[in-house]
Short mmCIF file of C-alpha atoms and ligand atoms in Angstrom, two decimals:
data_model
loop_
_atom_site.label_atom_id
_atom_site.label_comp_id
_atom_site.label_asym_id
_atom_site.label_seq_id
_atom_site.Cartn_x
_atom_site.Cartn_y
_atom_site.Cartn_z
CA MET A 11 58.28 -25.99 -36.60
CA GLU A 12 57.11 -28.53 -39.16
CA GLN A 13 58.43 -31.84 -37.87
CA GLN A 14 57.92 -33.59 -41.22
CA ASN A 15 60.14 -31.16 -43.10
CA GLN A 16 62.86 -31.16 -40.52
CA MET A 17 63.49 -34.94 -40.36
CA ARG A 18 66.90 -35.97 -41.59
CA ASN A 19 67.71 -39.64 -42.13
CA GLY A 20 64.49 -40.40 -40.27
CA GLU A 21 65.82 -38.65 -37.23
CA ALA A 22 63.87 -35.99 -35.29
CA PRO A 23 65.91 -32.90 -34.54
CA LEU A 24 66.49 -31.50 -31.09
CA ILE A 25 66.35 -27.84 -30.16
CA SER A 26 69.29 -26.06 -28.64
CA ILE A 27 68.23 -23.13 -26.45
CA LYS A 28 70.84 -20.67 -25.27
CA MET A 29 70.29 -17.75 -22.97
CA ARG A 30 72.64 -15.04 -21.79
CA ALA A 31 71.59 -12.15 -19.60
CA ALA A 32 73.36 -8.94 -18.63
CA GLN A 33 72.81 -5.72 -16.77
CA GLY A 34 73.51 -2.28 -18.23
CA GLY A 35 73.10 -3.40 -21.86
CA PRO A 36 74.31 -6.31 -23.99
CA HIS A 37 77.58 -8.08 -23.12
CA GLU A 38 79.15 -6.86 -26.35
CA ARG A 39 78.45 -3.28 -25.33
CA GLY A 40 79.88 -3.53 -21.87
CA GLY A 41 76.89 -4.95 -19.97
CA ARG A 42 77.69 -6.83 -16.79
CA HIS A 43 77.25 -10.61 -17.11
CA ILE A 44 74.39 -11.90 -14.94
CA SER A 45 73.83 -15.47 -16.12
CA GLY A 46 74.06 -17.80 -19.05
CA GLU A 47 72.52 -21.17 -19.58
CA GLU A 48 71.86 -23.69 -22.30
CA ARG A 49 69.73 -26.75 -22.77
CA ILE A 50 69.10 -29.20 -25.55
CA VAL A 51 65.52 -30.38 -25.53
CA ALA A 52 62.99 -32.23 -27.65
CA GLU A 53 60.51 -30.02 -29.50
CA ASP A 54 57.76 -30.51 -26.93
CA GLY A 55 60.06 -29.29 -24.16
CA VAL A 56 60.79 -25.86 -25.60
CA GLU A 57 58.08 -23.84 -23.82
CA ALA A 58 58.86 -25.24 -20.36
CA CYS A 59 62.54 -24.63 -20.86
CA LEU A 60 62.02 -21.02 -21.93
CA ARG A 61 59.83 -20.40 -18.89
CA ASP A 62 62.57 -21.76 -16.58
CA MET A 63 65.22 -19.63 -18.19
CA LEU A 64 63.18 -16.43 -17.98
CA GLU A 65 62.48 -17.11 -14.36
CA ARG A 66 66.12 -17.77 -13.54
CA ALA A 67 67.38 -14.63 -15.27
CA ARG A 68 64.74 -12.48 -13.56
CA THR A 69 65.53 -13.69 -10.09
CA HIS A 70 69.28 -14.18 -10.29
CA GLN A 71 71.56 -13.65 -7.27
CA ARG A 72 73.89 -11.54 -9.35
CA GLY A 73 71.20 -8.95 -10.04
CA ARG A 74 68.26 -8.21 -12.31
CA ALA A 75 69.04 -8.49 -15.98
CA ASP A 76 67.96 -5.74 -18.37
CA PHE A 77 69.28 -7.49 -21.45
CA MET A 78 68.64 -11.06 -22.53
CA ASN A 79 69.68 -12.87 -25.66
CA LEU A 80 67.87 -16.08 -26.58
CA LYS A 81 68.97 -18.32 -29.41
CA LEU A 82 67.11 -21.38 -30.67
CA GLN A 83 68.58 -23.75 -33.18
CA LEU A 84 67.82 -27.19 -34.62
CA LEU A 85 70.41 -29.89 -33.94
CA TYR A 86 70.75 -33.40 -35.24
CA PRO A 87 71.74 -35.95 -32.59
CA ALA A 88 73.50 -38.16 -35.17
CA GLU A 89 76.26 -35.56 -35.24
CA ALA A 90 76.81 -35.80 -31.48
CA LEU A 91 79.55 -37.35 -29.40
CA TYR A 92 78.72 -39.14 -26.17
CA ARG A 93 80.99 -38.74 -23.17
CA PRO A 94 80.65 -40.31 -19.72
CA MET A 95 79.99 -38.16 -16.68
CA LEU A 96 83.15 -37.64 -14.63
CA ASP A 97 83.37 -39.64 -11.40
CA PHE A 98 82.10 -37.49 -8.56
CA SER A 99 83.72 -37.20 -5.14
CA GLU A 100 83.87 -34.61 -2.41
CA CYS A 101 86.80 -32.97 -0.60
CA GLU A 102 86.69 -31.54 2.89
CA ALA A 103 87.24 -27.85 3.54
CA HIS A 104 85.68 -25.48 6.08
CA THR A 105 87.22 -22.13 5.23
CA VAL A 106 88.27 -20.31 2.06
CA ARG A 107 91.89 -20.86 3.00
CA GLU A 108 91.38 -24.63 3.37
CA GLY A 109 89.37 -24.73 0.18
CA ARG A 110 92.05 -23.02 -1.90
CA GLU A 111 94.75 -25.19 -0.34
CA THR A 112 92.63 -28.21 -1.30
CA ALA A 113 92.26 -26.86 -4.83
CA ARG A 114 96.03 -26.46 -5.08
CA ARG A 115 96.60 -30.04 -3.91
CA GLU A 116 93.95 -31.40 -6.27
CA LEU A 117 95.47 -29.52 -9.21
CA LEU A 118 98.90 -31.00 -8.46
CA ALA A 119 97.36 -34.46 -8.19
CA ALA A 120 95.76 -33.95 -11.60
CA GLY A 121 99.12 -33.10 -13.21
CA VAL A 122 99.37 -29.30 -12.93
CA SER A 123 102.63 -27.72 -11.72
CA GLU A 124 102.83 -25.91 -8.40
CA ARG A 125 103.42 -22.62 -10.18
CA ALA A 126 100.49 -23.05 -12.57
CA ALA A 127 98.15 -24.15 -9.78
CA GLN A 128 98.92 -20.99 -7.85
CA ALA A 129 98.61 -18.84 -10.98
CA GLY A 130 95.13 -20.23 -11.74
CA ILE A 131 93.77 -19.65 -8.25
CA GLU A 132 95.13 -16.11 -8.28
CA ALA A 133 93.84 -15.44 -11.80
CA ILE A 134 90.25 -16.13 -10.73
CA ALA A 135 90.57 -14.39 -7.36
CA ALA A 136 91.98 -11.26 -9.02
CA LEU A 137 89.24 -10.82 -11.64
CA PRO A 138 87.62 -7.38 -11.42
CA ASP A 139 84.28 -8.96 -12.35
CA SER A 140 83.23 -12.36 -13.66
CA MET A 141 84.04 -13.37 -17.21
CA ARG A 142 81.48 -15.10 -19.41
CA GLY A 143 83.90 -17.88 -20.26
CA ALA A 144 87.10 -19.55 -19.09
CA MET A 145 90.82 -18.76 -19.23
CA ILE A 146 93.21 -21.28 -20.72
CA LEU A 147 96.49 -21.72 -18.84
CA ASP A 148 99.61 -23.70 -19.63
CA CYS A 149 99.72 -26.51 -17.04
CA GLU A 150 103.48 -26.12 -16.57
CA SER A 151 104.26 -22.41 -16.82
CA GLY A 152 100.87 -21.12 -15.67
CA GLU A 153 100.93 -18.59 -18.50
CA ARG A 154 97.56 -17.57 -19.99
CA LEU A 155 97.34 -18.88 -23.55
CA ASP A 156 94.01 -17.70 -24.95
CA ARG A 157 93.76 -14.13 -26.14
CA LEU A 158 90.08 -13.81 -25.47
CA GLY A 159 90.23 -11.18 -22.74
CA CYS A 160 87.21 -11.00 -20.45
CA ARG A 161 85.09 -13.13 -22.78
CA GLY A 162 87.26 -16.22 -22.43
CA ILE A 163 86.43 -19.54 -24.03
CA ARG A 164 82.78 -20.44 -23.73
CA VAL A 165 81.90 -24.15 -23.57
CA SER A 166 78.67 -24.78 -25.38
CA ASN A 167 76.50 -27.32 -27.23
CA MET A 168 76.24 -29.91 -24.50
CA ASP A 169 73.62 -31.41 -22.22
CA VAL A 170 72.78 -34.64 -20.46
CA ALA A 171 71.96 -37.56 -22.72
CA ASP A 172 69.02 -38.66 -20.61
CA PRO A 173 67.66 -36.23 -17.99
CA ASP A 174 66.00 -38.94 -15.89
CA ALA A 175 69.06 -41.18 -15.78
CA PHE A 176 71.19 -38.19 -14.89
CA ARG A 177 68.85 -37.08 -12.11
CA GLN A 178 68.90 -40.59 -10.67
CA ALA A 179 72.69 -40.74 -10.81
CA LEU A 180 72.87 -37.44 -8.91
CA ALA A 181 70.19 -38.45 -6.41
CA ALA A 182 72.14 -41.64 -5.67
CA ARG A 183 74.94 -39.33 -4.51
CA HIS A 184 72.48 -37.13 -2.55
CA LEU A 185 72.91 -34.27 -5.02
CA CYS A 186 70.31 -32.04 -6.57
CA GLY A 187 69.99 -28.59 -8.09
CA ASP A 188 70.95 -26.78 -11.25
CA HIS A 189 74.46 -25.77 -10.17
CA VAL A 190 75.80 -29.26 -9.73
CA ARG A 191 74.05 -30.71 -12.76
CA GLU A 192 75.33 -27.95 -15.05
CA ALA A 193 78.82 -28.04 -13.55
CA LEU A 194 79.09 -31.82 -13.99
CA VAL A 195 77.98 -31.63 -17.59
CA LEU A 196 80.40 -28.82 -18.37
CA ALA A 197 83.31 -30.41 -16.48
CA SER A 198 82.72 -33.73 -18.26
CA LYS A 199 82.87 -32.04 -21.67
CA VAL A 200 85.91 -29.99 -20.63
CA ALA A 201 87.85 -33.03 -19.37
CA GLY A 202 87.20 -34.76 -22.69
CA GLY A 203 89.17 -32.13 -24.65
CA ASP A 204 92.50 -33.17 -26.23
CA GLY A 205 95.43 -31.84 -24.22
CA VAL A 206 93.40 -30.92 -21.15
CA VAL A 207 94.91 -31.80 -17.79
CA ALA A 208 92.53 -30.13 -15.33
CA GLU A 209 89.90 -27.50 -14.71
CA LEU A 210 89.50 -25.20 -11.72
CA CYS A 211 86.15 -23.55 -11.08
CA TRP A 212 84.20 -21.67 -8.52
CA SER A 213 80.81 -20.06 -8.87
CA ASP A 214 80.22 -16.35 -9.37
CA ASP A 215 76.83 -16.48 -7.65
CA PRO A 216 77.31 -14.50 -4.41
CA GLN A 217 75.56 -17.06 -2.18
CA TYR A 218 77.08 -20.15 -3.82
CA VAL A 219 80.63 -20.69 -2.54
CA VAL A 220 81.20 -24.19 -3.95
CA GLY A 221 83.70 -25.09 -6.65
CA TYR A 222 85.67 -28.03 -7.97
CA VAL A 223 88.76 -29.34 -9.66
CA GLY A 224 87.90 -31.57 -12.62
CA SER A 225 90.33 -33.80 -14.47
CA PRO A 226 90.49 -36.89 -16.65
CA ARG A 227 92.72 -38.46 -13.99
CA ASN A 228 90.71 -37.89 -10.81
CA GLY A 229 87.24 -36.92 -12.00
CA TYR A 230 85.11 -34.21 -10.41
CA ARG A 231 86.51 -33.27 -7.00
CA ARG A 232 84.00 -31.00 -5.34
CA ILE A 233 85.31 -28.39 -2.89
CA PRO A 234 82.66 -27.02 -0.52
CA VAL A 235 84.08 -23.52 -0.10
CA LEU A 236 86.40 -21.53 -2.37
CA LYS A 237 85.31 -17.95 -1.69
CA GLU A 238 83.61 -15.83 0.94
CA LYS A 239 79.80 -15.65 0.97
CA GLY A 240 78.56 -12.48 -0.73
CA CYS A 241 81.44 -12.38 -3.20
CA GLY A 242 80.25 -12.16 -6.83
CA ILE A 243 83.56 -13.12 -8.40
CA GLY A 244 84.01 -16.62 -9.75
CA GLY A 245 85.52 -18.16 -12.80
CA ARG A 246 87.05 -21.08 -14.63
CA VAL A 247 90.56 -22.03 -15.68
CA PHE A 248 91.31 -24.86 -18.12
CA TYR A 249 94.87 -26.23 -17.90
CA VAL A 250 96.41 -27.65 -21.06
CA ARG A 251 99.68 -29.39 -21.84
CA PRO A 252 102.29 -27.31 -23.69
CA GLY A 253 101.87 -27.72 -27.44
CA THR A 254 98.09 -28.28 -27.30
CA ASP A 255 96.26 -27.32 -30.50
CA LEU A 256 94.18 -24.44 -29.13
CA ASP A 257 92.14 -23.91 -32.29
CA ALA A 258 91.02 -27.54 -32.29
CA LEU A 259 90.26 -27.39 -28.58
CA ARG A 260 88.22 -24.23 -28.99
CA GLU A 261 86.24 -25.79 -31.80
CA TYR A 262 85.51 -28.87 -29.64
CA TYR A 263 84.38 -26.72 -26.71
CA GLU A 264 82.35 -24.14 -28.60
CA GLU A 265 80.96 -26.09 -31.57
CA LYS A 266 80.94 -29.85 -31.07
CA LEU A 267 77.67 -31.32 -29.83
CA VAL A 268 78.35 -33.52 -26.79
CA PHE A 269 75.92 -35.48 -24.64
CA ILE A 270 77.00 -36.62 -21.20
CA THR A 271 75.87 -40.07 -20.13
CA ALA A 272 75.36 -40.99 -16.49
CA GLY A 273 76.09 -44.66 -16.93
CA ALA A 274 72.58 -46.04 -17.08
CA GLU A 275 71.67 -45.18 -20.66
CA GLY A 276 73.49 -48.08 -22.26
CA TYR A 277 75.31 -46.01 -24.87
CA VAL A 278 78.62 -47.17 -26.19
CA THR A 279 80.85 -44.13 -25.89
CA PRO A 280 82.46 -43.50 -29.24
CA LYS A 281 86.07 -42.28 -29.27
CA ASN A 282 86.73 -39.27 -31.44
N1 LIG B 206 82.05 -21.99 -20.55
C1 LIG B 206 83.15 -21.50 -19.99
N2 LIG B 206 83.16 -20.85 -18.81
C2 LIG B 206 81.98 -20.69 -18.19
C3 LIG B 206 80.77 -21.19 -18.72
C4 LIG B 206 80.83 -21.87 -19.97
N3 LIG B 206 79.75 -22.36 -20.54
N4 LIG B 206 79.77 -20.86 -17.87
C5 LIG B 206 80.34 -20.20 -16.85
N5 LIG B 206 81.67 -20.09 -17.04
C6 LIG B 206 82.64 -19.42 -16.16
C7 LIG B 206 82.36 -17.93 -16.05
O1 LIG B 206 83.60 -17.27 -15.91
C8 LIG B 206 81.58 -17.83 -14.77
O2 LIG B 206 81.80 -16.59 -14.14
C9 LIG B 206 82.18 -18.95 -13.94
O3 LIG B 206 82.55 -19.95 -14.86
C10 LIG B 206 81.27 -19.50 -12.91
O4 LIG B 206 80.06 -19.90 -13.54
O5 LIG B 206 77.75 -27.89 -6.36
O6 LIG B 206 77.82 -22.26 -10.68
O7 LIG B 206 77.79 -20.80 -13.65
O8 LIG B 206 79.30 -29.19 -7.24
O9 LIG B 206 78.51 -19.38 -11.63
C11 LIG B 206 80.39 -25.40 -9.20
C12 LIG B 206 80.01 -26.28 -8.05
C13 LIG B 206 79.35 -24.37 -9.55
C14 LIG B 206 78.80 -27.11 -8.33
C15 LIG B 206 79.84 -23.56 -10.68
O10 LIG B 206 79.51 -21.67 -12.04
C16 LIG B 206 78.60 -28.14 -7.23
C17 LIG B 206 78.93 -22.45 -11.10
P1 LIG B 206 78.85 -20.41 -12.70
MG1 LIG B 207 76.92 -18.00 -12.03
#
């Protein structure tokens, strides 16, 4: 890419790299979702990022992918929003039953009704296989509001504002690894959506049983176990207040470029 030609208002573009991998053909032709990932990197970081992604898709716990879609796109950081990383804290749970009870309590604490909390936990647990995206539920009735079937709403166009600052912030909490970094970035973008009360998530990677409840009120509440080891079903539910503008929310999640700051970067977080 010719840097000189791509400058806009004196600003160097960034590259968005998105990967999705499936087994048995492309997602849109019924392939089984294996993994998806995205990064936003400077131009000199593209090769290393692609190598990481290839490696992850080839060796994924959910199986070997036979289809991979890669998309690269120029982005201009001036069009981005900056959002702070959610506060991180950890709940205690030793069994799936305790974990789901904890999730229910955390959802109530975040402002979700008893009925909706239960509906969300059951909606993920009852999935026949993992979705690519998330379900949107009404935080009072528990009714599913999106009509996106097993695709769901896919949160995209986000990354950490400063990888080193983010790594340090995680290390200070004795955290490392891709799962937690990606989950914190996603949960921080999700909680910043207008009308959003909470998110419930657990991983679909068979060996990774961790999940969380995220919310603007209580931050990222990690739950150590939400499913049995070996189970490849996981998912996400976003709870919204009745009357939320779902088209605007979907546009924010899928289109808007958002960088998550870990506190040390010195950005002033603009309100949108
Ligand atoms: N947008 C919406 N939903 C998504 C997205 C996305 N970008 N990516 C994944 N999902 C949904 C989809 O239904 C997946 O099946 C499900 O979430 C789980 O995705 O240690 O690893 O990437 O604190 O398997 C949480 C705990 C880990 C981290 C979550 O999720 C920690 C995780 P996974
Ligand atoms: Mg996964």
